[in-house]
PDB file of C-alpha atoms in Angstrom:
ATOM      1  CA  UNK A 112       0.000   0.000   0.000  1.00  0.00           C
ATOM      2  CA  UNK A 113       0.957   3.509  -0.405  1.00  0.00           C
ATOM      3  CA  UNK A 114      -0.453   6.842   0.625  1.00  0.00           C
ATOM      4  CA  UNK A 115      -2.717   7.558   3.383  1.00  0.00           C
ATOM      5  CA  UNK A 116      -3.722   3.719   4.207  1.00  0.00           C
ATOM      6  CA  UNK A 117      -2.992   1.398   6.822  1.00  0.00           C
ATOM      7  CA  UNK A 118       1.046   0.532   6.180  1.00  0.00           C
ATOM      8  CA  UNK A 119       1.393   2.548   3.558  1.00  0.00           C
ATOM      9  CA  UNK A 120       4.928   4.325   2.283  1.00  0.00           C
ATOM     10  CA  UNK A 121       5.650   7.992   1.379  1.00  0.00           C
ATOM     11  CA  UNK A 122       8.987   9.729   0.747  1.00  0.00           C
ATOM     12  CA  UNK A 123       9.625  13.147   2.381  1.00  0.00           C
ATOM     13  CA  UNK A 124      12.194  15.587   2.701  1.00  0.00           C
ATOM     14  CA  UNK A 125      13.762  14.531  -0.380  1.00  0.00           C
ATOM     15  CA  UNK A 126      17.292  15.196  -1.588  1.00  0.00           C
ATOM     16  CA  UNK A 127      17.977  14.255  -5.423  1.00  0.00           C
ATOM     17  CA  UNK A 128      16.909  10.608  -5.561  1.00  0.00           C
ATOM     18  CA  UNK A 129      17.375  10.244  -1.288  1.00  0.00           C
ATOM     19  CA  UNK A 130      14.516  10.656   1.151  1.00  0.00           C
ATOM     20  CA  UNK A 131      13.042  10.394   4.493  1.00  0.00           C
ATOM     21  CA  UNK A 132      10.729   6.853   4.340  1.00  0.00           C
ATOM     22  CA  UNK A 133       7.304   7.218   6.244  1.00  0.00           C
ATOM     23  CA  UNK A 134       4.654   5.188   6.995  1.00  0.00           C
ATOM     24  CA  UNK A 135       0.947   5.628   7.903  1.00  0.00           C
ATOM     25  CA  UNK A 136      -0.656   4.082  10.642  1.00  0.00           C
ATOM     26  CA  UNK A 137      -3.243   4.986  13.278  1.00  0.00           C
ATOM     27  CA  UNK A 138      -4.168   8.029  11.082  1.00  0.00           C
ATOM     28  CA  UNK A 139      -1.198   9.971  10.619  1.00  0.00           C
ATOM     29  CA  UNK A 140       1.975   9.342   8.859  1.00  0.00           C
ATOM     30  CA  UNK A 141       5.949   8.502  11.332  1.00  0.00           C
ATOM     31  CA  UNK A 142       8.940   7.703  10.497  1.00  0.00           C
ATOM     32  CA  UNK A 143      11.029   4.432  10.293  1.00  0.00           C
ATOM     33  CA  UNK A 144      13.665   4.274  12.661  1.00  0.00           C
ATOM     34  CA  UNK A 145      16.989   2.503  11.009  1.00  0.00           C
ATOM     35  CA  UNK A 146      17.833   0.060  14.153  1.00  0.00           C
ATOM     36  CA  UNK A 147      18.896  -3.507  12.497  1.00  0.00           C
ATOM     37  CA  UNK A 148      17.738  -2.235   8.620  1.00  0.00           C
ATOM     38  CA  UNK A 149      20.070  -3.662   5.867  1.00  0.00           C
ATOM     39  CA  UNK A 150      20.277  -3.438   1.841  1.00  0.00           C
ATOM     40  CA  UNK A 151      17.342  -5.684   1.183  1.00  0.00           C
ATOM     41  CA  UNK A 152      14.651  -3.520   2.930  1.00  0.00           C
ATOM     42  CA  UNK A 153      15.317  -0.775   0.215  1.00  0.00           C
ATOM     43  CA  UNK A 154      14.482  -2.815  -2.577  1.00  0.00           C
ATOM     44  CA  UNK A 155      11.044  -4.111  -1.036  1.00  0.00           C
ATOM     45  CA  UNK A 156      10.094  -0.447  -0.171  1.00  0.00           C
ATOM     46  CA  UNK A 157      11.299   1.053  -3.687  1.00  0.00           C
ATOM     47  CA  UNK A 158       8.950  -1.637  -5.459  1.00  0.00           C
ATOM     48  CA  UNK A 159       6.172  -1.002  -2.770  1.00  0.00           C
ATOM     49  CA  UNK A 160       6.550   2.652  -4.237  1.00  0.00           C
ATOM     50  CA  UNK A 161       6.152   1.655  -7.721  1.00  0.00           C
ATOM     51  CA  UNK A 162       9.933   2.098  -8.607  1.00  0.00           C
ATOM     52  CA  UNK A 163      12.879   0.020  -9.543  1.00  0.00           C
ATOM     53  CA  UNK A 164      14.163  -1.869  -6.853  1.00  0.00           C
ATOM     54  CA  UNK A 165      17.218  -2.664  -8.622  1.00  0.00           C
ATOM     55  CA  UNK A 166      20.021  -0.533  -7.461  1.00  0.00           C
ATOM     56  CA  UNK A 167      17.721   0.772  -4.314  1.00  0.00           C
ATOM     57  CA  UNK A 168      19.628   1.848  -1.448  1.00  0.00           C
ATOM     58  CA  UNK A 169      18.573   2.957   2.778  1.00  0.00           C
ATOM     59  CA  UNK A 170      20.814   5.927   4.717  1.00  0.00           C
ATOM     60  CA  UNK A 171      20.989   4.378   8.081  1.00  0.00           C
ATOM     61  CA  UNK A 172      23.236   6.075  10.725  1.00  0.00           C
ATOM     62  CA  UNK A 173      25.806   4.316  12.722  1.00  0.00           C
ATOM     63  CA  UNK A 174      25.974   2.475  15.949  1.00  0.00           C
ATOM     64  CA  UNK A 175      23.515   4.228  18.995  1.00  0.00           C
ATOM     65  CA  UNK A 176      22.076   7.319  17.931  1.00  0.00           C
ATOM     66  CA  UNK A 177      24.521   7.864  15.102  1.00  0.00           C
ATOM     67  CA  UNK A 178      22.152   9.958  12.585  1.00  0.00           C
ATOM     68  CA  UNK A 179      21.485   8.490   9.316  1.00  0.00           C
ATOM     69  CA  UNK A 180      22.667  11.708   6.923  1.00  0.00           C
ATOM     70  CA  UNK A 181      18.087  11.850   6.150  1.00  0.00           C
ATOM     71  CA  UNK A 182      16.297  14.821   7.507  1.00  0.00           C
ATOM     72  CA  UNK A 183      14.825  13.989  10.425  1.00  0.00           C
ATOM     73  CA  UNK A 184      11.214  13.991  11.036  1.00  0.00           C
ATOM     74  CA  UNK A 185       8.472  15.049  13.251  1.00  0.00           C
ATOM     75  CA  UNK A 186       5.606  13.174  15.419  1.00  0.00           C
ATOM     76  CA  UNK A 187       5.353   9.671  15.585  1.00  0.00           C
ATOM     77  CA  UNK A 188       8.625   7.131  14.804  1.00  0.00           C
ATOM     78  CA  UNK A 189       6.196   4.262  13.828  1.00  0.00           C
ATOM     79  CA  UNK A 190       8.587   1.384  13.287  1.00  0.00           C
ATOM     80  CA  UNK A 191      12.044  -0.032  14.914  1.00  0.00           C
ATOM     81  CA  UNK A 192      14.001  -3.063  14.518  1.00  0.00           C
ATOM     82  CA  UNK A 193      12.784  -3.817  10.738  1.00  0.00           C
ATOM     83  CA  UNK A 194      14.554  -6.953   9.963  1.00  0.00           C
ATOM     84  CA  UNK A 195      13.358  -7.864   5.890  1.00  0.00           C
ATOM     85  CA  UNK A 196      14.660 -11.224   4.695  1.00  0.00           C
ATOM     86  CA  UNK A 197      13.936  -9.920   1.295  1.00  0.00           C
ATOM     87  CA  UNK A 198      11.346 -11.992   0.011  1.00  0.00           C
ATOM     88  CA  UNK A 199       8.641  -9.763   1.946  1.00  0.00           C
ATOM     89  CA  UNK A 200       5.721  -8.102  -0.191  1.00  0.00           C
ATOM     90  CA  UNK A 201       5.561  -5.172   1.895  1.00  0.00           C
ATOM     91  CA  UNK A 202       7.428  -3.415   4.555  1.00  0.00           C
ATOM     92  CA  UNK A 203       4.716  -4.198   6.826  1.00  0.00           C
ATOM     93  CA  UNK A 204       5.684  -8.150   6.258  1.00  0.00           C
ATOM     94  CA  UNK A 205       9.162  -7.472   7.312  1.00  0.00           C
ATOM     95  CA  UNK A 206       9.248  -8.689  10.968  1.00  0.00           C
ATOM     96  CA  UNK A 207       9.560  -5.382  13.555  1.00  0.00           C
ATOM     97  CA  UNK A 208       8.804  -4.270  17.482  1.00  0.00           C
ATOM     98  CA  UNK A 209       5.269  -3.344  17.977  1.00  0.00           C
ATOM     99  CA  UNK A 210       4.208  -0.428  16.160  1.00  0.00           C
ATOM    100  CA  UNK A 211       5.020   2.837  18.185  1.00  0.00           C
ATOM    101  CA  UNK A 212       7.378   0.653  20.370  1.00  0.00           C
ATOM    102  CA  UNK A 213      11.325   2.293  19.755  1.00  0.00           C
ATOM    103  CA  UNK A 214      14.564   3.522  21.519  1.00  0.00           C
ATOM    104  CA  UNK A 215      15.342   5.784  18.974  1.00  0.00           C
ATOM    105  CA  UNK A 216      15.284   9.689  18.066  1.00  0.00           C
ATOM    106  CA  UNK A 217      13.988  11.205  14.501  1.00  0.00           C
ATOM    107  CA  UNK A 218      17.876  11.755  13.342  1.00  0.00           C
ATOM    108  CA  UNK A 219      18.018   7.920  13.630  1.00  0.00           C
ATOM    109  CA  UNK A 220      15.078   8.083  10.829  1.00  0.00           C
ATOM    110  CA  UNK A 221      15.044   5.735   7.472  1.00  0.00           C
ATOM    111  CA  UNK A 222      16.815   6.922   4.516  1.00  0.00           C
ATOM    112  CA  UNK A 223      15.272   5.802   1.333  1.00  0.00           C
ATOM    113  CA  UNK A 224      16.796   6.090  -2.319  1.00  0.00           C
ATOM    114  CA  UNK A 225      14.896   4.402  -4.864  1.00  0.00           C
ATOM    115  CA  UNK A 226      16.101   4.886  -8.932  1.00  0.00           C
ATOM    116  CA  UNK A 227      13.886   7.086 -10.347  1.00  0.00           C
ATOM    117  CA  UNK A 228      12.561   8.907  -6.741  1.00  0.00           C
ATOM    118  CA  UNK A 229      12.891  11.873  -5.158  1.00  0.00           C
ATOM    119  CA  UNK A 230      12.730  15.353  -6.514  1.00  0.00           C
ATOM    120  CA  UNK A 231      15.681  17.264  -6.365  1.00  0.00           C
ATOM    121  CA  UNK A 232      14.803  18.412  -2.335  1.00  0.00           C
ATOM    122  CA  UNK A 233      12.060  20.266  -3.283  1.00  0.00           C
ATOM    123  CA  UNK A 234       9.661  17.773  -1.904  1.00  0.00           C
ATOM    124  CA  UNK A 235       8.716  13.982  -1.996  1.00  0.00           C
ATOM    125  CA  UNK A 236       7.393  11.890  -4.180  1.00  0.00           C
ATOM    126  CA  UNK A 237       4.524   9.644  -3.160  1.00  0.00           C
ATOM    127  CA  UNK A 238       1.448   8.046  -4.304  1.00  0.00           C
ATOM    128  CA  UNK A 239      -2.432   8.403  -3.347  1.00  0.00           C
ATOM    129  CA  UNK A 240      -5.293   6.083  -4.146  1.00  0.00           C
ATOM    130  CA  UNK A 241      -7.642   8.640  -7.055  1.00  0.00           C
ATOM    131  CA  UNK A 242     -11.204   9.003  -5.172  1.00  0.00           C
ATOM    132  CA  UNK A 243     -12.252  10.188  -8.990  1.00  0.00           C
ATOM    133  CA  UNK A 244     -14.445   8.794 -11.280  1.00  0.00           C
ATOM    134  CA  UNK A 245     -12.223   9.087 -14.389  1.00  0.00           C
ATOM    135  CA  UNK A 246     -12.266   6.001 -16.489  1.00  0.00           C
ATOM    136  CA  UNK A 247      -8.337   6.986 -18.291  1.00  0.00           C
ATOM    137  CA  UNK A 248      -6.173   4.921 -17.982  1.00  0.00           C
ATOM    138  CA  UNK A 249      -2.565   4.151 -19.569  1.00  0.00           C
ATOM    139  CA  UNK A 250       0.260   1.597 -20.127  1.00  0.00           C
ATOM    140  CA  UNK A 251       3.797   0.788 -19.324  1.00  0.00           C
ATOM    141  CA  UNK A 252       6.012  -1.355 -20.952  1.00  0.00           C
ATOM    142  CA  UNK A 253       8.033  -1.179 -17.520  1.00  0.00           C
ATOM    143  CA  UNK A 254       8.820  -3.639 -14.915  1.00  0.00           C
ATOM    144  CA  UNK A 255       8.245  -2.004 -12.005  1.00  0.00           C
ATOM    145  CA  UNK A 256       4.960  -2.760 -10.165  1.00  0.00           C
ATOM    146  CA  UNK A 257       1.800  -0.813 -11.517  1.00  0.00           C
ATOM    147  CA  UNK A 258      -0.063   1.471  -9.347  1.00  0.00           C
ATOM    148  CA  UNK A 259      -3.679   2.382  -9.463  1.00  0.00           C
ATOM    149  CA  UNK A 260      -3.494   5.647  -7.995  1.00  0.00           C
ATOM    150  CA  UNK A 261      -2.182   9.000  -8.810  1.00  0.00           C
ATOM    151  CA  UNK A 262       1.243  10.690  -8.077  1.00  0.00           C
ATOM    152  CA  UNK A 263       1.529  13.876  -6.234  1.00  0.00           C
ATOM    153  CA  UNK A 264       3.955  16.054  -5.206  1.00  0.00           C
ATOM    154  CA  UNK A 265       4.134  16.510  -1.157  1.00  0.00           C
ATOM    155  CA  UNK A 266       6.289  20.118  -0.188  1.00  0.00           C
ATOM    156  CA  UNK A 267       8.637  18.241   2.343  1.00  0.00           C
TER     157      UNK A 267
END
């Protein structure tokens, strides 16, 4: 899922193709903190984006509170301890604490860079379901997962 739904993924604070990973749950979107994440979580959150996972990459900081180089965030950090074997659908499959339950601060927040993402820092890329009754549709001769939904541009 993406957008505002129950585990779903948006990228914020964006720098070139590098951003802040968030996910929504219990109405309003946190952060992911970067406690145990490795290489293989980036692809499974680039595809659940509707990019390329192939040469997908995560900013995580170093040992304790080291920070991971993404701009922190705000509110709620959602998720800790996200430990993807790779072969996980969603991030939500990956095996992680209790939602809500971390030892971490926002400078300790998910780095995403997904081929193809970002914006150039001017914001994030993300998707949201259309509520619209527009019957268009298109096609794409590329591999990357197709999304109903429509892209937006969220000021980060």
């Amino acid at each position: 899922p993406v957008g505002e739904v129950e585990g779903g993924l948006k990228l914020s604070a964006c720098d070139g193709e590098c951003c802040r990973l968030d996910i929504f749950h219990d109405g309003a979107f946190g952060s992911i903190c970067d406690d145990s994440v490795t290489q293989v979580t980036a692809g499974i959150a680039c595809r659940q984006l509707g990019f390329a996972s192939e040469g997908a990459s995560v900013q995580v900081g170093g040992s304790g509170y080291g920070g991971s180089g993404t701009t922190p965030g705000t509110g709620a950090i959602w998720l800790d301890e996200l430990r993807c074997a790779g072969t996980e659908e969603t991030i939500t499959a990956c095996p992680h604490n209790p939602w809500g339950n971390h030892n971490c601060i926002h400078a300790e927040d998910l780095g995403l860079c997904c081929p193809g993402g970002g914006e150039g820092g001017n914001g994030a890329w993300s998707w949201e379901s259309s509520s619209s009754s527009s019957s268009s549709s298109s096609s794409s001769s590329s591999s990357t997962t197709a999304l109903a939904g429509a892209l937006f541009l969220a000021a980060g």
